[in-house]
Coordinates of C-alpha atoms in Angstrom, one line a residue:
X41 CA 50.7 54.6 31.4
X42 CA 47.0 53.8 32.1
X43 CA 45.6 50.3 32.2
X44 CA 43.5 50.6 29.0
X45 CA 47.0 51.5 26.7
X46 CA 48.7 48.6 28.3
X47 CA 45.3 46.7 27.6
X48 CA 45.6 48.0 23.7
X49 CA 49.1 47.4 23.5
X50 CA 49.7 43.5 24.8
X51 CA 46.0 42.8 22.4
X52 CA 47.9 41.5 19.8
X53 CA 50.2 39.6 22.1
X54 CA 46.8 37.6 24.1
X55 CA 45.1 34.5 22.4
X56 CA 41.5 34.1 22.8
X57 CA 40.0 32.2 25.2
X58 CA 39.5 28.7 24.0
X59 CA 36.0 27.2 22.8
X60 CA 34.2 25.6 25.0
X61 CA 34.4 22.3 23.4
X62 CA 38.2 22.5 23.5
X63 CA 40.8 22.0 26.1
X64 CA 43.3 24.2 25.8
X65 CA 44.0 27.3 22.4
X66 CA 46.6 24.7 20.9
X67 CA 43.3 22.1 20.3
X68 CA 41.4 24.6 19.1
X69 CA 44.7 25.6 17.0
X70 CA 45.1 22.0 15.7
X71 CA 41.3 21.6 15.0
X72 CA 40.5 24.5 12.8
X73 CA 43.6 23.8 10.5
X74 CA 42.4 20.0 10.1
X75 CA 38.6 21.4 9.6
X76 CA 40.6 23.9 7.0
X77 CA 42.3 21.4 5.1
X78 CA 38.9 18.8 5.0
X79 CA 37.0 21.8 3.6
X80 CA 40.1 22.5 0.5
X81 CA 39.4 18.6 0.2
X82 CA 36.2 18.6 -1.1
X83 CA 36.5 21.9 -3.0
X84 CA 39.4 19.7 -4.7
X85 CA 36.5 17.1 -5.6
X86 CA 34.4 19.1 -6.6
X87 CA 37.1 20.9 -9.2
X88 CA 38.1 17.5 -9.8
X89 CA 34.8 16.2 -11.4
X90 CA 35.0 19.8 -13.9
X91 CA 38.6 18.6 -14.6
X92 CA 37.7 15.2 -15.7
X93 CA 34.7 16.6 -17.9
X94 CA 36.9 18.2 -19.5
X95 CA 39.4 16.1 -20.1
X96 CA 37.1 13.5 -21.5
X97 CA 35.5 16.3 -23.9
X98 CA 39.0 16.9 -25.0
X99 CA 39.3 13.8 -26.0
X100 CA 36.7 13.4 -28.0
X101 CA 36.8 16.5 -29.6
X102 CA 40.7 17.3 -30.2
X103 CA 40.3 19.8 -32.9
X104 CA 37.2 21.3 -31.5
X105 CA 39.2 22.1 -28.3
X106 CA 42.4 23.0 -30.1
X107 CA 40.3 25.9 -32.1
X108 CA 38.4 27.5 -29.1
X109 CA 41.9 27.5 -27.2
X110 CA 43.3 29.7 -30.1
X111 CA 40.4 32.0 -29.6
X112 CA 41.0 32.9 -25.9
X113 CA 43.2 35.4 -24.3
X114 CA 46.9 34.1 -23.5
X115 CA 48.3 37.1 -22.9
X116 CA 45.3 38.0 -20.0
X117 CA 45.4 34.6 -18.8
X118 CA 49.3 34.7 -18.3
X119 CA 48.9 38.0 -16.8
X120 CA 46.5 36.7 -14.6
X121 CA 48.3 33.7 -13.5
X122 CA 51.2 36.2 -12.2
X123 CA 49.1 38.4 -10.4
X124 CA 48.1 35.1 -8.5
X125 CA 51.3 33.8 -8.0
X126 CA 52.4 37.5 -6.4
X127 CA 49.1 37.3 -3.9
X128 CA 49.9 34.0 -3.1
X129 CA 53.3 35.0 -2.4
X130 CA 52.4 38.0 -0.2
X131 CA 50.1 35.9 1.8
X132 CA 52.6 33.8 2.6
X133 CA 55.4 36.6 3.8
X134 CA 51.9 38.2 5.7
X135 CA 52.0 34.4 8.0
X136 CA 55.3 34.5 8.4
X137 CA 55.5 37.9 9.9
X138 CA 52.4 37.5 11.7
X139 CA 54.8 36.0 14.3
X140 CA 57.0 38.5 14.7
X141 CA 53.7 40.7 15.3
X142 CA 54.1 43.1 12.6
X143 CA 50.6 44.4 12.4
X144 CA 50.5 47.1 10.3
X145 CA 53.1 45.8 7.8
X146 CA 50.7 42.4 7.9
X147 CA 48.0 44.5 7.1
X148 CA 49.6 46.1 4.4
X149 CA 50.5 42.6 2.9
X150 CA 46.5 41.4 3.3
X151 CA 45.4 44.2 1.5
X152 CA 47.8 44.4 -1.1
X153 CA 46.9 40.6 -1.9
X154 CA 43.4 42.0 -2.0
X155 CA 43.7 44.1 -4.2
X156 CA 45.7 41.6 -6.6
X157 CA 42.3 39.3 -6.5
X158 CA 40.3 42.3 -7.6
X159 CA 42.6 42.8 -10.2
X160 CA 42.3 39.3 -11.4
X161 CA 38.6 39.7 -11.2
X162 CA 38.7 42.8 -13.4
X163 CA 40.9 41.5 -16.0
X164 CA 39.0 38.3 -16.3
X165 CA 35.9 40.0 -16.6
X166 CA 37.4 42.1 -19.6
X167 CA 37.8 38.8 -21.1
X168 CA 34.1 37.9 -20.7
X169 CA 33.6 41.2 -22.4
X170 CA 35.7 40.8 -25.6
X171 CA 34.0 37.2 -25.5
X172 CA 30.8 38.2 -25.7
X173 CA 31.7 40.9 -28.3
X174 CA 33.2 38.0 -30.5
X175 CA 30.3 35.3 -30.4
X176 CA 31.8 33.0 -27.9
X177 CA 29.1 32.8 -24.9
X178 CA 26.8 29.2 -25.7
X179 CA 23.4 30.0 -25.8
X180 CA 24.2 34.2 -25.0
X181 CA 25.8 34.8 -27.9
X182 CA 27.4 32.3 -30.3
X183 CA 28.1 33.3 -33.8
X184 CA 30.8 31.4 -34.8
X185 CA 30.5 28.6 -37.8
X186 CA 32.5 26.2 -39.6
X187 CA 33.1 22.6 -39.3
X188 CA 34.2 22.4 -35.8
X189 CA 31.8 25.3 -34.3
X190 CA 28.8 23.5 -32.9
X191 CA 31.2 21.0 -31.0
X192 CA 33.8 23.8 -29.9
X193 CA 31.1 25.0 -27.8
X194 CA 31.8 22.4 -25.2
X195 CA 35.0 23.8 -24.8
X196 CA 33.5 27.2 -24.1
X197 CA 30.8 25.8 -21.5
X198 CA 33.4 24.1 -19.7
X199 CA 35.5 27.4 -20.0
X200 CA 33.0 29.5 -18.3
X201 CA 32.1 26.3 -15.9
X202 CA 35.7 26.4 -14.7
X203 CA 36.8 30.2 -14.8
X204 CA 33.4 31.4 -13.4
X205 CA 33.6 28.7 -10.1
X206 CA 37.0 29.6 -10.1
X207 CA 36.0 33.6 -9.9
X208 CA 33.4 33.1 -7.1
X209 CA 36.0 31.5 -5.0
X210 CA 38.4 34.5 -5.6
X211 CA 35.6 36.8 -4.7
X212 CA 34.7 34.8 -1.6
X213 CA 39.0 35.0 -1.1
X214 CA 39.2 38.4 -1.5
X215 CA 36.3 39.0 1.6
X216 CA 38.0 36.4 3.5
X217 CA 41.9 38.4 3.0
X218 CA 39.9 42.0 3.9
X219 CA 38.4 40.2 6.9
X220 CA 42.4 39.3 8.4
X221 CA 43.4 42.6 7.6
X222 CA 40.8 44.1 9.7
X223 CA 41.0 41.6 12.7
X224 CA 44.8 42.3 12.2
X225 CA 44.6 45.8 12.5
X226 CA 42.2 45.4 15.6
X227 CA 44.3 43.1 17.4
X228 CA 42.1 39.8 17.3
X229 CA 45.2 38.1 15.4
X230 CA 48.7 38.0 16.7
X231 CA 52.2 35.5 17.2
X232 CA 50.1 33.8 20.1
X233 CA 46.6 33.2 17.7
X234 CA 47.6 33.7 14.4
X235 CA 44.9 30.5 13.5
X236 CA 42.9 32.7 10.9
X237 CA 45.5 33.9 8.8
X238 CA 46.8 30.4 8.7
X239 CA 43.7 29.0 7.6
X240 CA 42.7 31.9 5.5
X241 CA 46.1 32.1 3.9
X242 CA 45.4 28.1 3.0
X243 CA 41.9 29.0 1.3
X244 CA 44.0 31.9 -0.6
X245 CA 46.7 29.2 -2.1
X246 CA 44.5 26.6 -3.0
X247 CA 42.8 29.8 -5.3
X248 CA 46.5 30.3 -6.8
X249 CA 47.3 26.3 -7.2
X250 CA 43.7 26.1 -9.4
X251 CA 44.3 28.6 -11.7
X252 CA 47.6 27.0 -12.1
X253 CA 46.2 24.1 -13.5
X254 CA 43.2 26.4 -15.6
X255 CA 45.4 28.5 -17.1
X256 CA 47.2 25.5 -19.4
X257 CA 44.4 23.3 -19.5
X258 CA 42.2 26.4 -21.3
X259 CA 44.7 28.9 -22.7
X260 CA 47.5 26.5 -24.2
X261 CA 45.5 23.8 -26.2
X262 CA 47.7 23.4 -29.3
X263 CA 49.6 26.4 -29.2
X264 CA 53.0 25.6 -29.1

């Protein structure tokens, strides 16, 4: 066997050689997870301040809030909420195997989970569509009226506040999940450096554990 297969084969198997402002792959390791976990930190903030909008708005407008709820989707948004829960799953069983070095069932998994983000994208944008068919984009196209229409459009601001931040960061996971398959397939992840699925995987759930608390915040206001 010639020195460039043995050199393809053991790729997987060989870490990276360690930034220069680290010691040793294990710092490097330890460092990018903390860097990982400060960066879901301040995207938690940041959803955190459109959170307590809304709750305060809520407040103040109970029956304004109750109505545009009734008005959304529940069946998309539940369907939506699974095909999260089933990326977020498959991400996690794509780590986990990562250390037994199954590449090509890995890369399977990563763009499998992929594809379950594009379908979340799709189906929320059909959403946006009915939406804007049925008068409910502020300041695009509102048609609604009655007692409680000119205040239920905070709920719908906030909606497409929330769901369309929410959206770019499943786009951004989506590049991110296609990116790991591809350094997968090529070799550049492995049992010894499996660091970017780790931290990727970590962007992907904290995508799954937002729409979690969206999807009752917007689609079950008053409907039980």
């Amino acid at each position: 066997m010639s020195s460039a297969a043995v050199s393809a084969r053991d790729a997987p198997h060989r870490a990276p050689q360690p930034a220069m402002q680290f010691d040793n792959a294990g710092q490097q390791r330890a460092a990018a997870q903390l860097g990982m976990w400060v960066f879901l930190a301040t995207e938690v903030l940041f959803f955190g301040v459109l959170f307590a909008s809304y709750v305060l708005c809520r407040i103040r407008f109970p029956e304004a809030f109750a109505l545009g709820s009734r008005h959304t989707d529940v069946v998309l948004g539940s369907i939506e909420a699974v095909i999260l829960l089933v990326s977020s799953a498959v991400v996690t069983w794509a780590v986990a195997l990562v250390a037994l070095d199954e590449r090509r069932l890995v890369v399977r998994l990563l763009a499998f989970a992929a594809l379950l983000g594009l379908a979340f994208l799709a189906l929320h944008g059909i959403e946006y569509w009915n939406e804007y068919h049925e008068g409910l984009m502020p300041g695009v196209a509102w048609t609604q009226v009655g007692e409680h229409a000119a205040t239920m459009q905070q709920f719908f601001f906030l909606y497409y506040a929330m769901t369309l931040y929410h959206s770019l960061h499943v786009t951004i996971g989506v590049g991110v999940l296609v990116t790991l398959a591809v350094m997968m397939h090529n070799g550049r992840i492995g049992s010894i450096w499996p660091t970017p699925l780790v931290v990727g995987g970590l962007y992907w759930h904290l995508v799954d554990i937002v729409w979690i608390f969206l999807f009752p915040l917007i689609y079950l206001v008053d409907r039980s």
